[in-house]
């Protein structure tokens, strides 16, 4: 008895645990500062039509230029931003930055290209996302057809009714809705019952299996058949090899995204690369 409580007490005052707490608070205040000072930058990764390899959209992926830690990838700070609620402020910055970028590309003379934005569940709970998009589009004079939204199942799970209503209003404006990471625990069939999605992005764990075993191909083929029957297009995520492109073309997968096609790059590089790609076809 005495031993157990002693152990528990030790656990409670565990200096390592205290260190973790302190570090987390530090990073939370770092994140707050970063939002205030604008330390975030958007990268963009093209998505192409399988048949022609033309770029049909680019996905906005956030990076944090940390003053001492260097460039941080989203997996290093998005979970913390969600946990602390700072994702709401960060999400507003991202939507504004993307709309500003679309307007800048237009001023530079590039033809319009849709940009897809990743949105997490907490943003829908604490912010009227429909109003947020309406305002950002207006502020930068951007057409709704230029913007797409990527969602995972967790977005719909939190408050299915209200979130679905909000998304319906966003969809009605002309903004396309995409299911992200389809086939993982975060995005399943139940999501497709709640809303009319336009595009289904199959998770890279499925793409990775293509050509490795028959199972990968069978699953992919079934997902494509289902999506087409429901009037959705299909994107394969995480395409890294030529053999995958050939298989996906055979399976009638509409669009591709991944390192084989193009890696995420900053705004200046991505549009000039897209133009060169279009010119070389
Ligand atoms: P996601 O939306 O599923 O984005 C795809 C991730 O896969 C990106 O990682 C991308 O760089 C990476 N990727 C692309 N092609 C390949 C490939 O061929 N192979 C492999 N192994 N990976 C590939 P990233 O940029 O680190 O983003 C990770 C996740 O963070 C995203 O997953 C998304 O859920 C989240 N995220 C990124 N940007 C934002 C944002 O602006 N807002 C929110 N709420 N979440 C974001
Ligand atoms: Mg995504
Ligand atoms: Mg994804
Ligand atoms: Mg993901």
mmCIF file of C-alpha atoms and ligand atoms in Angstrom:
data_model
loop_
_atom_site.group_PDB
_atom_site.id
_atom_site.type_symbol
_atom_site.label_atom_id
_atom_site.label_comp_id
_atom_site.label_asym_id
_atom_site.label_seq_id
_atom_site.Cartn_x
_atom_site.Cartn_y
_atom_site.Cartn_z
ATOM 1 C CA UNK A 1 0.000 0.000 0.000
ATOM 2 C CA UNK A 2 2.634 2.420 1.140
ATOM 3 C CA UNK A 3 4.819 1.390 -1.757
ATOM 4 C CA UNK A 4 2.046 1.999 -4.302
ATOM 5 C CA UNK A 5 1.163 5.446 -3.043
ATOM 6 C CA UNK A 6 4.856 6.282 -2.915
ATOM 7 C CA UNK A 7 5.142 5.207 -6.507
ATOM 8 C CA UNK A 8 2.120 7.278 -7.464
ATOM 9 C CA UNK A 9 3.460 10.305 -5.726
ATOM 10 C CA UNK A 10 6.756 9.873 -7.477
ATOM 11 C CA UNK A 11 4.878 9.663 -10.774
ATOM 12 C CA UNK A 12 3.014 12.839 -9.967
ATOM 13 C CA UNK A 13 6.234 14.743 -9.388
ATOM 14 C CA UNK A 14 8.085 12.989 -12.191
ATOM 15 C CA UNK A 15 10.586 15.606 -13.355
ATOM 16 C CA UNK A 16 10.489 14.202 -16.895
ATOM 17 C CA UNK A 17 6.734 14.683 -16.992
ATOM 18 C CA UNK A 18 7.135 18.198 -15.620
ATOM 19 C CA UNK A 19 9.633 18.832 -18.398
ATOM 20 C CA UNK A 20 7.116 17.686 -20.999
ATOM 21 C CA UNK A 21 4.489 20.025 -19.547
ATOM 22 C CA UNK A 22 6.892 22.938 -19.589
ATOM 23 C CA UNK A 23 8.007 22.197 -23.117
ATOM 24 C CA UNK A 24 4.405 21.980 -24.264
ATOM 25 C CA UNK A 25 3.635 25.359 -22.710
ATOM 26 C CA UNK A 26 6.699 26.821 -24.331
ATOM 27 C CA UNK A 27 5.655 25.518 -27.702
ATOM 28 C CA UNK A 28 2.126 26.761 -27.156
ATOM 29 C CA UNK A 29 3.437 30.262 -26.494
ATOM 30 C CA UNK A 30 5.768 29.866 -29.506
ATOM 31 C CA UNK A 31 2.741 29.006 -31.588
ATOM 32 C CA UNK A 32 0.876 32.047 -30.290
ATOM 33 C CA UNK A 33 3.836 34.275 -31.185
ATOM 34 C CA UNK A 34 4.123 32.641 -34.603
ATOM 35 C CA UNK A 35 0.466 33.383 -35.355
ATOM 36 C CA UNK A 36 0.899 36.985 -34.201
ATOM 37 C CA UNK A 37 4.137 37.504 -36.164
ATOM 38 C CA UNK A 38 3.157 35.545 -39.275
ATOM 39 C CA UNK A 39 5.870 32.867 -39.191
ATOM 40 C CA UNK A 40 3.821 30.530 -41.402
ATOM 41 C CA UNK A 41 4.289 29.981 -45.100
ATOM 42 C CA UNK A 42 2.139 28.002 -47.509
ATOM 43 C CA UNK A 43 3.580 25.356 -49.802
ATOM 44 C CA UNK A 44 1.612 24.051 -52.762
ATOM 45 C CA UNK A 45 1.526 20.569 -54.240
ATOM 46 C CA UNK A 46 0.001 19.998 -57.711
ATOM 47 C CA UNK A 47 -2.687 17.450 -58.503
ATOM 48 C CA UNK A 48 -2.808 16.250 -62.130
ATOM 49 C CA UNK A 49 -5.317 14.587 -64.478
ATOM 50 C CA UNK A 50 -4.142 11.034 -65.024
ATOM 51 C CA UNK A 51 -4.998 11.042 -68.747
ATOM 52 C CA UNK A 52 -2.973 14.150 -69.662
ATOM 53 C CA UNK A 53 -0.806 14.906 -66.611
ATOM 54 C CA UNK A 54 -2.147 18.497 -66.749
ATOM 55 C CA UNK A 55 -2.259 20.230 -63.381
ATOM 56 C CA UNK A 56 -5.908 20.644 -62.309
ATOM 57 C CA UNK A 57 -5.410 21.986 -58.769
ATOM 58 C CA UNK A 58 -2.781 22.607 -56.108
ATOM 59 C CA UNK A 59 -3.078 21.690 -52.415
ATOM 60 C CA UNK A 60 -2.041 24.273 -49.829
ATOM 61 C CA UNK A 61 0.191 22.747 -47.130
ATOM 62 C CA UNK A 62 1.285 24.898 -44.210
ATOM 63 C CA UNK A 63 4.907 25.172 -42.969
ATOM 64 C CA UNK A 64 6.177 26.980 -39.879
ATOM 65 C CA UNK A 65 9.413 28.930 -40.263
ATOM 66 C CA UNK A 66 10.421 28.661 -36.619
ATOM 67 C CA UNK A 67 13.033 31.252 -35.566
ATOM 68 C CA UNK A 68 15.332 28.646 -33.967
ATOM 69 C CA UNK A 69 14.054 25.174 -34.956
ATOM 70 C CA UNK A 70 14.018 25.826 -38.716
ATOM 71 C CA UNK A 71 11.145 24.765 -40.974
ATOM 72 C CA UNK A 72 8.550 22.663 -39.143
ATOM 73 C CA UNK A 73 6.178 20.300 -40.977
ATOM 74 C CA UNK A 74 2.453 20.298 -40.089
ATOM 75 C CA UNK A 75 2.643 16.998 -38.182
ATOM 76 C CA UNK A 76 4.925 18.791 -35.689
ATOM 77 C CA UNK A 77 2.429 21.535 -34.810
ATOM 78 C CA UNK A 78 -1.088 20.955 -36.223
ATOM 79 C CA UNK A 79 -1.975 18.490 -33.413
ATOM 80 C CA UNK A 80 -0.847 21.066 -30.803
ATOM 81 C CA UNK A 81 -2.766 23.789 -32.618
ATOM 82 C CA UNK A 82 -5.888 21.602 -32.542
ATOM 83 C CA UNK A 83 -5.436 20.678 -28.879
ATOM 84 C CA UNK A 84 -5.007 24.292 -27.777
ATOM 85 C CA UNK A 85 -7.687 25.750 -30.049
ATOM 86 C CA UNK A 86 -5.054 27.881 -31.800
ATOM 87 C CA UNK A 87 -6.035 26.074 -35.021
ATOM 88 C CA UNK A 88 -8.956 28.502 -35.270
ATOM 89 C CA UNK A 89 -6.694 31.562 -35.543
ATOM 90 C CA UNK A 90 -4.163 29.652 -37.650
ATOM 91 C CA UNK A 91 -6.921 28.395 -39.944
ATOM 92 C CA UNK A 92 -8.166 31.935 -40.524
ATOM 93 C CA UNK A 93 -4.624 33.011 -41.440
ATOM 94 C CA UNK A 94 -4.331 30.090 -43.869
ATOM 95 C CA UNK A 95 -7.626 30.793 -45.662
ATOM 96 C CA UNK A 96 -6.649 34.459 -45.969
ATOM 97 C CA UNK A 97 -3.115 33.642 -47.177
ATOM 98 C CA UNK A 98 -4.412 31.227 -49.828
ATOM 99 C CA UNK A 99 -6.982 33.723 -51.148
ATOM 100 C CA UNK A 100 -4.282 36.438 -51.225
ATOM 101 C CA UNK A 101 -2.029 34.040 -53.170
ATOM 102 C CA UNK A 102 -4.752 33.249 -55.711
ATOM 103 C CA UNK A 103 -5.216 37.001 -56.264
ATOM 104 C CA UNK A 104 -1.438 37.504 -56.584
ATOM 105 C CA UNK A 105 -1.123 34.732 -59.211
ATOM 106 C CA UNK A 106 -3.954 36.389 -61.144
ATOM 107 C CA UNK A 107 -2.147 39.760 -61.039
ATOM 108 C CA UNK A 108 0.995 38.012 -62.281
ATOM 109 C CA UNK A 109 -0.990 36.856 -65.311
ATOM 110 C CA UNK A 110 -1.360 33.143 -64.575
ATOM 111 C CA UNK A 111 -4.594 31.448 -65.678
ATOM 112 C CA UNK A 112 -6.854 30.474 -62.757
ATOM 113 C CA UNK A 113 -6.041 27.222 -60.932
ATOM 114 C CA UNK A 114 -8.078 25.938 -57.968
ATOM 115 C CA UNK A 115 -6.326 25.660 -54.596
ATOM 116 C CA UNK A 116 -7.467 23.096 -52.029
ATOM 117 C CA UNK A 117 -7.303 23.954 -48.337
ATOM 118 C CA UNK A 118 -7.116 21.411 -45.484
ATOM 119 C CA UNK A 119 -9.584 22.211 -42.720
ATOM 120 C CA UNK A 120 -9.759 20.450 -39.341
ATOM 121 C CA UNK A 121 -12.790 19.746 -37.190
ATOM 122 C CA UNK A 122 -12.093 22.219 -34.420
ATOM 123 C CA UNK A 123 -12.335 25.069 -36.939
ATOM 124 C CA UNK A 124 -15.946 24.130 -37.663
ATOM 125 C CA UNK A 125 -16.863 23.962 -34.001
ATOM 126 C CA UNK A 126 -15.592 27.377 -33.088
ATOM 127 C CA UNK A 127 -15.986 29.419 -36.203
ATOM 128 C CA UNK A 128 -18.686 29.953 -38.817
ATOM 129 C CA UNK A 129 -16.608 28.598 -41.700
ATOM 130 C CA UNK A 130 -19.169 29.650 -44.283
ATOM 131 C CA UNK A 131 -18.874 33.279 -43.159
ATOM 132 C CA UNK A 132 -15.078 32.952 -43.005
ATOM 133 C CA UNK A 133 -14.893 31.783 -46.636
ATOM 134 C CA UNK A 134 -17.404 34.378 -47.859
ATOM 135 C CA UNK A 135 -15.360 37.164 -46.234
ATOM 136 C CA UNK A 136 -11.959 35.926 -47.424
ATOM 137 C CA UNK A 137 -13.187 35.489 -51.024
ATOM 138 C CA UNK A 138 -14.686 38.982 -50.973
ATOM 139 C CA UNK A 139 -11.613 40.578 -49.414
ATOM 140 C CA UNK A 140 -9.379 39.267 -52.197
ATOM 141 C CA UNK A 141 -11.966 39.287 -54.991
ATOM 142 C CA UNK A 142 -11.580 35.544 -55.581
ATOM 143 C CA UNK A 143 -14.259 33.332 -57.195
ATOM 144 C CA UNK A 144 -15.504 30.360 -55.109
ATOM 145 C CA UNK A 145 -14.610 28.015 -57.993
ATOM 146 C CA UNK A 146 -10.952 28.776 -57.232
ATOM 147 C CA UNK A 147 -11.159 27.187 -53.791
ATOM 148 C CA UNK A 148 -11.630 23.579 -52.645
ATOM 149 C CA UNK A 149 -11.834 22.176 -49.104
ATOM 150 C CA UNK A 150 -10.278 18.906 -47.874
ATOM 151 C CA UNK A 151 -11.937 17.224 -44.900
ATOM 152 C CA UNK A 152 -11.477 14.026 -42.946
ATOM 153 C CA UNK A 153 -14.120 12.096 -41.083
ATOM 154 C CA UNK A 154 -13.146 13.655 -37.760
ATOM 155 C CA UNK A 155 -14.564 16.926 -39.084
ATOM 156 C CA UNK A 156 -18.013 15.380 -39.443
ATOM 157 C CA UNK A 157 -17.855 13.338 -36.248
ATOM 158 C CA UNK A 158 -17.667 16.208 -33.830
ATOM 159 C CA UNK A 159 -20.957 17.922 -34.483
ATOM 160 C CA UNK A 160 -22.393 16.190 -37.537
ATOM 161 C CA UNK A 161 -25.592 18.227 -37.865
ATOM 162 C CA UNK A 162 -24.241 21.736 -37.621
ATOM 163 C CA UNK A 163 -21.020 20.998 -39.487
ATOM 164 C CA UNK A 164 -22.894 19.339 -42.349
ATOM 165 C CA UNK A 165 -25.202 22.353 -42.611
ATOM 166 C CA UNK A 166 -22.253 24.726 -42.703
ATOM 167 C CA UNK A 167 -20.530 22.608 -45.340
ATOM 168 C CA UNK A 168 -23.715 22.445 -47.393
ATOM 169 C CA UNK A 169 -23.792 26.248 -47.478
ATOM 170 C CA UNK A 170 -20.108 26.346 -48.489
ATOM 171 C CA UNK A 171 -20.776 23.787 -51.225
ATOM 172 C CA UNK A 172 -23.763 25.772 -52.491
ATOM 173 C CA UNK A 173 -21.422 28.757 -53.051
ATOM 174 C CA UNK A 174 -19.484 26.688 -55.589
ATOM 175 C CA UNK A 175 -16.596 25.522 -53.410
ATOM 176 C CA UNK A 176 -15.752 21.853 -54.080
ATOM 177 C CA UNK A 177 -15.607 19.421 -51.152
ATOM 178 C CA UNK A 178 -12.965 16.687 -50.987
ATOM 179 C CA UNK A 179 -12.695 13.707 -48.664
ATOM 180 C CA UNK A 180 -9.055 13.464 -47.525
ATOM 181 C CA UNK A 181 -7.218 10.267 -46.508
ATOM 182 C CA UNK A 182 -10.134 8.099 -47.652
ATOM 183 C CA UNK A 183 -9.963 4.506 -46.446
ATOM 184 C CA UNK A 184 -8.202 5.282 -43.172
ATOM 185 C CA UNK A 185 -9.893 5.463 -39.776
ATOM 186 C CA UNK A 186 -10.254 9.179 -40.317
ATOM 187 C CA UNK A 187 -12.418 8.941 -43.408
ATOM 188 C CA UNK A 188 -14.921 6.202 -43.994
ATOM 189 C CA UNK A 189 -18.125 5.448 -45.801
ATOM 190 C CA UNK A 190 -20.356 7.078 -43.185
ATOM 191 C CA UNK A 191 -19.022 10.454 -44.284
ATOM 192 C CA UNK A 192 -20.384 9.931 -47.789
ATOM 193 C CA UNK A 193 -23.908 9.586 -46.418
ATOM 194 C CA UNK A 194 -23.816 13.028 -44.851
ATOM 195 C CA UNK A 195 -22.860 15.247 -47.766
ATOM 196 C CA UNK A 196 -22.382 15.387 -51.526
ATOM 197 C CA UNK A 197 -18.628 15.312 -51.915
ATOM 198 C CA UNK A 198 -17.086 16.106 -55.280
ATOM 199 C CA UNK A 199 -13.768 14.334 -55.000
ATOM 200 C CA UNK A 200 -12.415 11.432 -53.006
ATOM 201 C CA UNK A 201 -8.708 11.349 -52.165
ATOM 202 C CA UNK A 202 -7.592 7.793 -51.518
ATOM 203 C CA UNK A 203 -5.031 7.604 -48.712
ATOM 204 C CA UNK A 204 -1.411 6.983 -49.623
ATOM 205 C CA UNK A 205 -1.359 3.716 -47.654
ATOM 206 C CA UNK A 206 -3.475 2.234 -50.496
ATOM 207 C CA UNK A 207 -1.294 3.716 -53.218
ATOM 208 C CA UNK A 208 1.795 2.249 -51.543
ATOM 209 C CA UNK A 209 0.378 -1.284 -51.963
ATOM 210 C CA UNK A 210 -0.227 -0.923 -55.684
ATOM 211 C CA UNK A 211 2.002 -3.296 -57.579
ATOM 212 C CA UNK A 212 3.146 -4.873 -54.305
ATOM 213 C CA UNK A 213 0.230 -7.279 -53.978
ATOM 214 C CA UNK A 214 -3.139 -7.927 -55.655
ATOM 215 C CA UNK A 215 -5.041 -6.703 -52.607
ATOM 216 C CA UNK A 216 -3.998 -3.093 -53.148
ATOM 217 C CA UNK A 217 -5.283 -3.151 -56.706
ATOM 218 C CA UNK A 218 -8.573 -4.823 -55.759
ATOM 219 C CA UNK A 219 -9.287 -2.290 -53.007
ATOM 220 C CA UNK A 220 -8.406 0.652 -55.225
ATOM 221 C CA UNK A 221 -10.572 -0.664 -58.037
ATOM 222 C CA UNK A 222 -13.553 -1.129 -55.690
ATOM 223 C CA UNK A 223 -13.169 2.399 -54.294
ATOM 224 C CA UNK A 224 -13.029 3.867 -57.818
ATOM 225 C CA UNK A 225 -16.130 1.959 -58.953
ATOM 226 C CA UNK A 226 -18.052 3.122 -55.891
ATOM 227 C CA UNK A 227 -16.911 6.748 -56.190
ATOM 228 C CA UNK A 228 -17.819 6.941 -59.879
ATOM 229 C CA UNK A 229 -21.248 5.430 -59.206
ATOM 230 C CA UNK A 230 -21.788 8.177 -56.617
ATOM 231 C CA UNK A 231 -20.663 10.859 -59.092
ATOM 232 C CA UNK A 232 -17.307 11.578 -57.470
ATOM 233 C CA UNK A 233 -13.852 11.839 -58.980
ATOM 234 C CA UNK A 234 -10.984 9.910 -57.442
ATOM 235 C CA UNK A 235 -7.486 11.142 -56.609
ATOM 236 C CA UNK A 236 -4.654 8.796 -55.648
ATOM 237 C CA UNK A 237 -2.456 10.338 -52.941
ATOM 238 C CA UNK A 238 1.218 9.570 -52.433
ATOM 239 C CA UNK A 239 2.064 8.447 -55.984
ATOM 240 C CA UNK A 240 5.819 7.873 -55.938
ATOM 241 C CA UNK A 241 6.540 5.425 -58.771
ATOM 242 C CA UNK A 242 5.900 5.141 -62.467
ATOM 243 C CA UNK A 243 4.355 1.671 -62.122
ATOM 244 C CA UNK A 244 1.724 3.165 -59.840
ATOM 245 C CA UNK A 245 0.828 5.750 -62.492
ATOM 246 C CA UNK A 246 0.374 3.022 -65.104
ATOM 247 C CA UNK A 247 -1.766 0.889 -62.804
ATOM 248 C CA UNK A 248 -3.883 3.850 -61.722
ATOM 249 C CA UNK A 249 -4.458 4.865 -65.339
ATOM 250 C CA UNK A 250 -5.645 1.329 -66.073
ATOM 251 C CA UNK A 251 -7.981 1.473 -63.052
ATOM 252 C CA UNK A 252 -9.503 4.752 -64.375
ATOM 253 C CA UNK A 253 -8.303 6.782 -61.415
ATOM 254 C CA UNK A 254 -9.094 10.365 -62.444
ATOM 255 C CA UNK A 255 -6.284 12.305 -60.803
ATOM 256 C CA UNK A 256 -2.875 11.813 -59.196
ATOM 257 C CA UNK A 257 -0.844 13.541 -56.522
ATOM 258 C CA UNK A 258 2.523 12.623 -55.068
ATOM 259 C CA UNK A 259 6.287 12.990 -55.213
ATOM 260 C CA UNK A 260 6.399 11.267 -58.633
ATOM 261 C CA UNK A 261 4.319 14.122 -60.064
ATOM 262 C CA UNK A 262 5.672 17.009 -57.971
ATOM 263 C CA UNK A 263 6.779 17.719 -54.418
ATOM 264 C CA UNK A 264 5.209 20.561 -52.434
ATOM 265 C CA UNK A 265 6.992 23.842 -53.276
ATOM 266 C CA UNK A 266 6.675 27.517 -52.443
ATOM 267 C CA UNK A 267 4.289 29.775 -54.341
ATOM 268 C CA UNK A 268 6.900 31.246 -56.671
ATOM 269 C CA UNK A 269 8.184 27.848 -57.789
ATOM 270 C CA UNK A 270 4.932 25.979 -58.079
ATOM 271 C CA UNK A 271 3.233 28.232 -60.631
ATOM 272 C CA UNK A 272 6.272 28.564 -62.898
ATOM 273 C CA UNK A 273 6.737 24.748 -62.749
ATOM 274 C CA UNK A 274 3.067 24.234 -63.625
ATOM 275 C CA UNK A 275 3.389 26.572 -66.596
ATOM 276 C CA UNK A 276 6.515 24.777 -67.833
ATOM 277 C CA UNK A 277 4.785 21.431 -67.428
ATOM 278 C CA UNK A 278 1.785 22.654 -69.451
ATOM 279 C CA UNK A 279 4.096 24.065 -72.137
ATOM 280 C CA UNK A 280 6.052 20.816 -72.478
ATOM 281 C CA UNK A 281 2.940 18.714 -73.145
HETATM 282 P P1 LIG B 1 -2.745 15.621 -46.162
HETATM 283 O O1 LIG B 1 -3.735 16.713 -46.348
HETATM 284 O O2 LIG B 1 -3.200 14.233 -46.394
HETATM 285 O O3 LIG B 1 -1.515 16.014 -47.094
HETATM 286 C C1 LIG B 1 -0.699 15.082 -47.755
HETATM 287 C C2 LIG B 1 0.649 14.935 -47.079
HETATM 288 O O4 LIG B 1 1.401 13.930 -47.781
HETATM 289 C C3 LIG B 1 1.497 16.187 -47.112
HETATM 290 O O5 LIG B 1 2.317 16.191 -45.949
HETATM 291 C C4 LIG B 1 2.361 15.957 -48.356
HETATM 292 O O6 LIG B 1 3.574 16.690 -48.355
HETATM 293 C C5 LIG B 1 2.628 14.473 -48.242
HETATM 294 N N1 LIG B 1 2.919 13.845 -49.543
HETATM 295 C C6 LIG B 1 2.588 14.285 -50.777
HETATM 296 N N2 LIG B 1 3.007 13.432 -51.730
HETATM 297 C C7 LIG B 1 3.615 12.415 -51.092
HETATM 298 C C8 LIG B 1 4.269 11.208 -51.547
HETATM 299 O O7 LIG B 1 4.367 10.910 -52.723
HETATM 300 N N3 LIG B 1 4.762 10.398 -50.571
HETATM 301 C C9 LIG B 1 4.660 10.689 -49.246
HETATM 302 N N4 LIG B 1 5.183 9.835 -48.372
HETATM 303 N N5 LIG B 1 4.064 11.819 -48.783
HETATM 304 C C10 LIG B 1 3.545 12.662 -49.702
HETATM 305 P P2 LIG B 1 2.448 17.478 -45.019
HETATM 306 O O8 LIG B 1 2.582 18.712 -45.849
HETATM 307 O O9 LIG B 1 3.518 17.154 -44.029
HETATM 308 O O10 LIG B 1 1.045 17.551 -44.289
HETATM 309 C C11 LIG B 1 0.623 16.561 -43.391
HETATM 310 C C12 LIG B 1 -0.806 16.748 -42.951
HETATM 311 O O11 LIG B 1 -0.943 17.945 -42.185
HETATM 312 C C13 LIG B 1 -1.783 16.924 -44.120
HETATM 313 O O12 LIG B 1 -2.133 15.673 -44.656
HETATM 314 C C14 LIG B 1 -2.927 17.624 -43.443
HETATM 315 O O13 LIG B 1 -3.757 16.706 -42.778
HETATM 316 C C15 LIG B 1 -2.218 18.488 -42.402
HETATM 317 N N6 LIG B 1 -2.114 19.857 -42.923
HETATM 318 C C16 LIG B 1 -1.225 20.365 -43.805
HETATM 319 N N7 LIG B 1 -1.471 21.668 -44.060
HETATM 320 C C17 LIG B 1 -2.568 21.985 -43.325
HETATM 321 C C18 LIG B 1 -3.331 23.197 -43.168
HETATM 322 O O14 LIG B 1 -3.095 24.227 -43.802
HETATM 323 N N8 LIG B 1 -4.398 23.143 -42.302
HETATM 324 C C19 LIG B 1 -4.723 22.002 -41.628
HETATM 325 N N9 LIG B 1 -5.791 22.041 -40.790
HETATM 326 N N10 LIG B 1 -4.041 20.863 -41.756
HETATM 327 C C20 LIG B 1 -2.969 20.853 -42.599
HETATM 328 MG MG1 LIG B 2 -5.039 17.106 -47.760
HETATM 329 MG MG1 LIG B 3 -4.390 13.185 -47.407
HETATM 330 MG MG1 LIG B 4 -3.058 13.168 -44.106
#
